[in-house]
Short mmCIF file of C-alpha atoms in Angstrom, two decimals:
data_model
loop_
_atom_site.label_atom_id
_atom_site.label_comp_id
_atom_site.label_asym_id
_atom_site.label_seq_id
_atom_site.Cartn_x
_atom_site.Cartn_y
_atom_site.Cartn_z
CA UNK A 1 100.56 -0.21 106.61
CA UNK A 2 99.00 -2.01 103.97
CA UNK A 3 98.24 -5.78 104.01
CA UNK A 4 99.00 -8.60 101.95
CA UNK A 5 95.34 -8.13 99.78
CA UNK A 6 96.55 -4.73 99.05
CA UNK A 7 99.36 -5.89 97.60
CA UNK A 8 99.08 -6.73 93.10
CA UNK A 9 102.20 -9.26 92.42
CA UNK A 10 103.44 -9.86 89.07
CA UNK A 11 106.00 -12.16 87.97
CA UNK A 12 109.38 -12.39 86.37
CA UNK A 13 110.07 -15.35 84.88
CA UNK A 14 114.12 -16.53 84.21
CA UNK A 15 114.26 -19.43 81.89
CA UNK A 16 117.23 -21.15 79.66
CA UNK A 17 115.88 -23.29 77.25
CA UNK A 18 118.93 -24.76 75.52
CA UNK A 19 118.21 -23.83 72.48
CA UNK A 20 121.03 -22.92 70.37
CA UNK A 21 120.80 -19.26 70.95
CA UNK A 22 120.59 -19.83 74.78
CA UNK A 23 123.83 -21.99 74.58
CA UNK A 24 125.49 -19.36 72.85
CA UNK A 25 124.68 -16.56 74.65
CA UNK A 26 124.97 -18.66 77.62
CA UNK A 27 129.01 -19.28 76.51
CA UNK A 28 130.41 -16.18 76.77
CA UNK A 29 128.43 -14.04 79.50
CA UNK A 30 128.58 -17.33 82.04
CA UNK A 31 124.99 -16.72 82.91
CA UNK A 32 122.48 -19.33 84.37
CA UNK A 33 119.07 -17.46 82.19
CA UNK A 34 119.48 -16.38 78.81
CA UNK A 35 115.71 -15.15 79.00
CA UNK A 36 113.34 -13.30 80.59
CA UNK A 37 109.89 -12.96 80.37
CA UNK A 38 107.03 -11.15 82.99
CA UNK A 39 104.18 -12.38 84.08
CA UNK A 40 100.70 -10.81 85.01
CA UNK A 41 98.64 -13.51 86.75
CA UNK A 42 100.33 -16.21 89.13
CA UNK A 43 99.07 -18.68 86.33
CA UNK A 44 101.44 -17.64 84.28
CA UNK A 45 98.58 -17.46 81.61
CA UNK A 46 99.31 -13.66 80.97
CA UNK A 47 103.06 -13.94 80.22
CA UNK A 48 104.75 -12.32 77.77
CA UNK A 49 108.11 -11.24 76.61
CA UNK A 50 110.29 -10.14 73.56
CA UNK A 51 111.53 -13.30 71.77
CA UNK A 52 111.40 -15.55 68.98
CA UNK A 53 107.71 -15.23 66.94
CA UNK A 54 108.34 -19.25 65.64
CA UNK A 55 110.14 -21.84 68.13
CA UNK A 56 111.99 -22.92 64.75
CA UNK A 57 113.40 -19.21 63.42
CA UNK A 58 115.77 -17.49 66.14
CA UNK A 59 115.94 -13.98 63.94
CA UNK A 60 111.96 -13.50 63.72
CA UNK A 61 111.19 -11.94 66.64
CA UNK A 62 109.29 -9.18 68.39
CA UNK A 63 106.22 -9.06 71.25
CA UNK A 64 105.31 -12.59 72.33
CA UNK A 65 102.24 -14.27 74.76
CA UNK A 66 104.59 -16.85 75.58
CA UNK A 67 102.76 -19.71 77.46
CA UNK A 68 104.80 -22.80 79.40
CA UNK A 69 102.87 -25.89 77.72
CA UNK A 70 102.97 -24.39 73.88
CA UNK A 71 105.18 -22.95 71.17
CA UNK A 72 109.02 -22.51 72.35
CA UNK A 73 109.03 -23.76 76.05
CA UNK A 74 107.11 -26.71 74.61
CA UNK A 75 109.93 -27.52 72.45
CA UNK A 76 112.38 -27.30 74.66
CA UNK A 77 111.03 -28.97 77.70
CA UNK A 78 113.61 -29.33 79.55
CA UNK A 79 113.65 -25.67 80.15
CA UNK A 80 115.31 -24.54 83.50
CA UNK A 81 113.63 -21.81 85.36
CA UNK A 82 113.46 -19.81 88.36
CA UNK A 83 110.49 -17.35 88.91
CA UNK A 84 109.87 -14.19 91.39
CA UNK A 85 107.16 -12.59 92.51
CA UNK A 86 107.36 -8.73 92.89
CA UNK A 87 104.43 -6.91 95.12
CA UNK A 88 102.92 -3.70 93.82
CA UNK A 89 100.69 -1.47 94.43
CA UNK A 90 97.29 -1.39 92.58
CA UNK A 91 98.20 1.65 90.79
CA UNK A 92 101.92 0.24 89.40
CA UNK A 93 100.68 -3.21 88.87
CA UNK A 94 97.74 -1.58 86.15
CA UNK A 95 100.38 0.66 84.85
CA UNK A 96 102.73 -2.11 83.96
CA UNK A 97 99.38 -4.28 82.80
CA UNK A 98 98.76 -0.99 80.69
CA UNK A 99 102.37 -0.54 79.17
CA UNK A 100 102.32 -4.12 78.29
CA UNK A 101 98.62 -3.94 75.95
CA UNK A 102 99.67 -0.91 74.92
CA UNK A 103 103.25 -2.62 73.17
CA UNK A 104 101.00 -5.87 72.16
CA UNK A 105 98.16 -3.23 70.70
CA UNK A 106 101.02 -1.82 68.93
CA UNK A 107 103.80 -5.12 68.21
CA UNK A 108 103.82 -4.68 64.39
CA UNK A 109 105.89 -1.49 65.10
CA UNK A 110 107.85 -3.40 67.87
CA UNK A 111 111.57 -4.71 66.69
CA UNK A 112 113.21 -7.70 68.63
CA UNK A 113 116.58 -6.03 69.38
CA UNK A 114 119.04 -9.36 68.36
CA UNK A 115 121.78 -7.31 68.27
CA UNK A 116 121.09 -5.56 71.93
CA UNK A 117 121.10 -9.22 73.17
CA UNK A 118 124.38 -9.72 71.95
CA UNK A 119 125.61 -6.70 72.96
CA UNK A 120 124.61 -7.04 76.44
CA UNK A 121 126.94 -9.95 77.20
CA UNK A 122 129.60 -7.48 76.53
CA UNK A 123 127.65 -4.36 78.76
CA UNK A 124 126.84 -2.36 75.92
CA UNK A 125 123.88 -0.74 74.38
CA UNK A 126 123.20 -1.39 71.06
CA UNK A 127 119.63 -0.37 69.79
CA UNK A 128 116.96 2.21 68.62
CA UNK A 129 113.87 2.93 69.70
CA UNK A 130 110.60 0.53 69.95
CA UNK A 131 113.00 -2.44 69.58
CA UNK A 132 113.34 -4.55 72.61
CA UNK A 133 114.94 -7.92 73.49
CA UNK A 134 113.69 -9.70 76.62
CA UNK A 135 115.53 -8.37 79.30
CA UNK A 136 115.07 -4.95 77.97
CA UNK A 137 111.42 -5.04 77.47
CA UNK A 138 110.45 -6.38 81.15
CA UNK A 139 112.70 -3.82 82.78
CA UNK A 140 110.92 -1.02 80.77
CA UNK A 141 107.25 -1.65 81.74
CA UNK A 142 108.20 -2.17 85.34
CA UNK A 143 110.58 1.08 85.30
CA UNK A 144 107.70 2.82 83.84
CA UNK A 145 105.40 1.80 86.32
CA UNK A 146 107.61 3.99 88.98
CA UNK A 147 108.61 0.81 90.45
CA UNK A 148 113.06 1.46 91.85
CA UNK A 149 114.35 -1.77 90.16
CA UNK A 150 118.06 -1.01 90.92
CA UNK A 151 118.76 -2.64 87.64
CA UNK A 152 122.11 -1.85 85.47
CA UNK A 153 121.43 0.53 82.35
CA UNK A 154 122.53 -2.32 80.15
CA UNK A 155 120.44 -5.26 81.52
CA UNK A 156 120.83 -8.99 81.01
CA UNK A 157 118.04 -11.70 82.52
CA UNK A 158 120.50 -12.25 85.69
CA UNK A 159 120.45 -9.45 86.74
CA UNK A 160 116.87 -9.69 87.56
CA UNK A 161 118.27 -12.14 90.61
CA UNK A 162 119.32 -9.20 92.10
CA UNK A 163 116.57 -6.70 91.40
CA UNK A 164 114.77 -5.18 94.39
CA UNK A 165 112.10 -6.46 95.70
CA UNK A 166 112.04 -9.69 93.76
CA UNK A 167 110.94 -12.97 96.02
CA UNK A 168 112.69 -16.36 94.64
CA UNK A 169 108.87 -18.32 94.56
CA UNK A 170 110.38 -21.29 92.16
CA UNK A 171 113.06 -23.27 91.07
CA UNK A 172 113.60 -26.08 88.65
CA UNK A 173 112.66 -27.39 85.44
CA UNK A 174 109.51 -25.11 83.68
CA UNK A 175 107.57 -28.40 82.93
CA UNK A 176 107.36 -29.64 86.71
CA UNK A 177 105.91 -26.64 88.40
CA UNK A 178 102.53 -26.92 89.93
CA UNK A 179 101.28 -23.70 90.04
CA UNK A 180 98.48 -24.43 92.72
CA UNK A 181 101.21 -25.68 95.38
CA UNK A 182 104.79 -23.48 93.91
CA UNK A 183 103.77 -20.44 93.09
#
């Protein structure tokens, strides 16, 4: 039985922002998050997701080191969010740390995958290879760490609520955690 100091825990981090994009997403699958990003470090320092490359330009996007006090979640502080913690063991938690540098060494090659997004609301694939959108890209490094998400083929950001092994650590506005006391 292995103890709590065992244990690596990364992060998945639901958050709708209100931008435009968000609202319209938001209108026709009914869904609280219209994003998703993972986190390596309970600081939230090491987060990173597939998204918008300028807060002001919805269609660039790719790889992103998304951070809660600059660039998008900045803008739109009034972001709503609700964050998990997932345990691992050593071995999966430096395989999804791996698989993540290894798509940031590599994000010029990386598409965002708009159209996926879209597609999603209405559970269908749309998309080619090394192209990601948010939801897409966090399930694939943790799937590829071996870790049994029980996640649909076509994934949205909800339906990491109902992933195994996720632990609810946070929710409310992104702006008015306290990471020393929430998370």
């Amino acid at each position: 039985e292995m103890d709590d100091k065992d244990m690596k825990k990364i992060y998945v981090v639901l958050t709708h922002t209100g931008t435009l994009l968000s609202k319209v997403i938001r209108c026709y699958t009914k869904d609280e998050f219209s994003h998703c990003s993972i986190s390596l470090d309970v600081n939230l320092k090491e987060m990173y997701s597939f998204g918008r490359l300028n807060p002001y330009n919805v269609f660039w996007g790719g790889f992103v080191h998304e951070y809660i006090d600059k660039g998008t979640f900045k803008r739109f502080y009034n972001t709503k969010a609700r964050i998990y913690s997932l345990e691992l063991t050593d071995e999966q938690y430096e395989k999804i740390k791996d698989n993540v540098m290894k798509i940031q060494g590599n994000k010029d090659e990386y598409k965002f995958n708009i159209l996926g997004l879209f597609a999603a609301g209405f559970h269908k694939r749309i998309g080619e290879e090394r192209s990601f959108y948010c939801a897409e890209f966090v399930k694939y490094v943790i799937e590829n760490a071996k870790v049994d998400t029980g996640l649909p083929e076509v994934v949205k950001p909800e339906d990491f609520k109902y992933m195994k092994g996720l632990k609810e650590v946070y929710n409310g506005l992104l702006k008015d955690i306290n990471i020393s006391k929430n998370l």
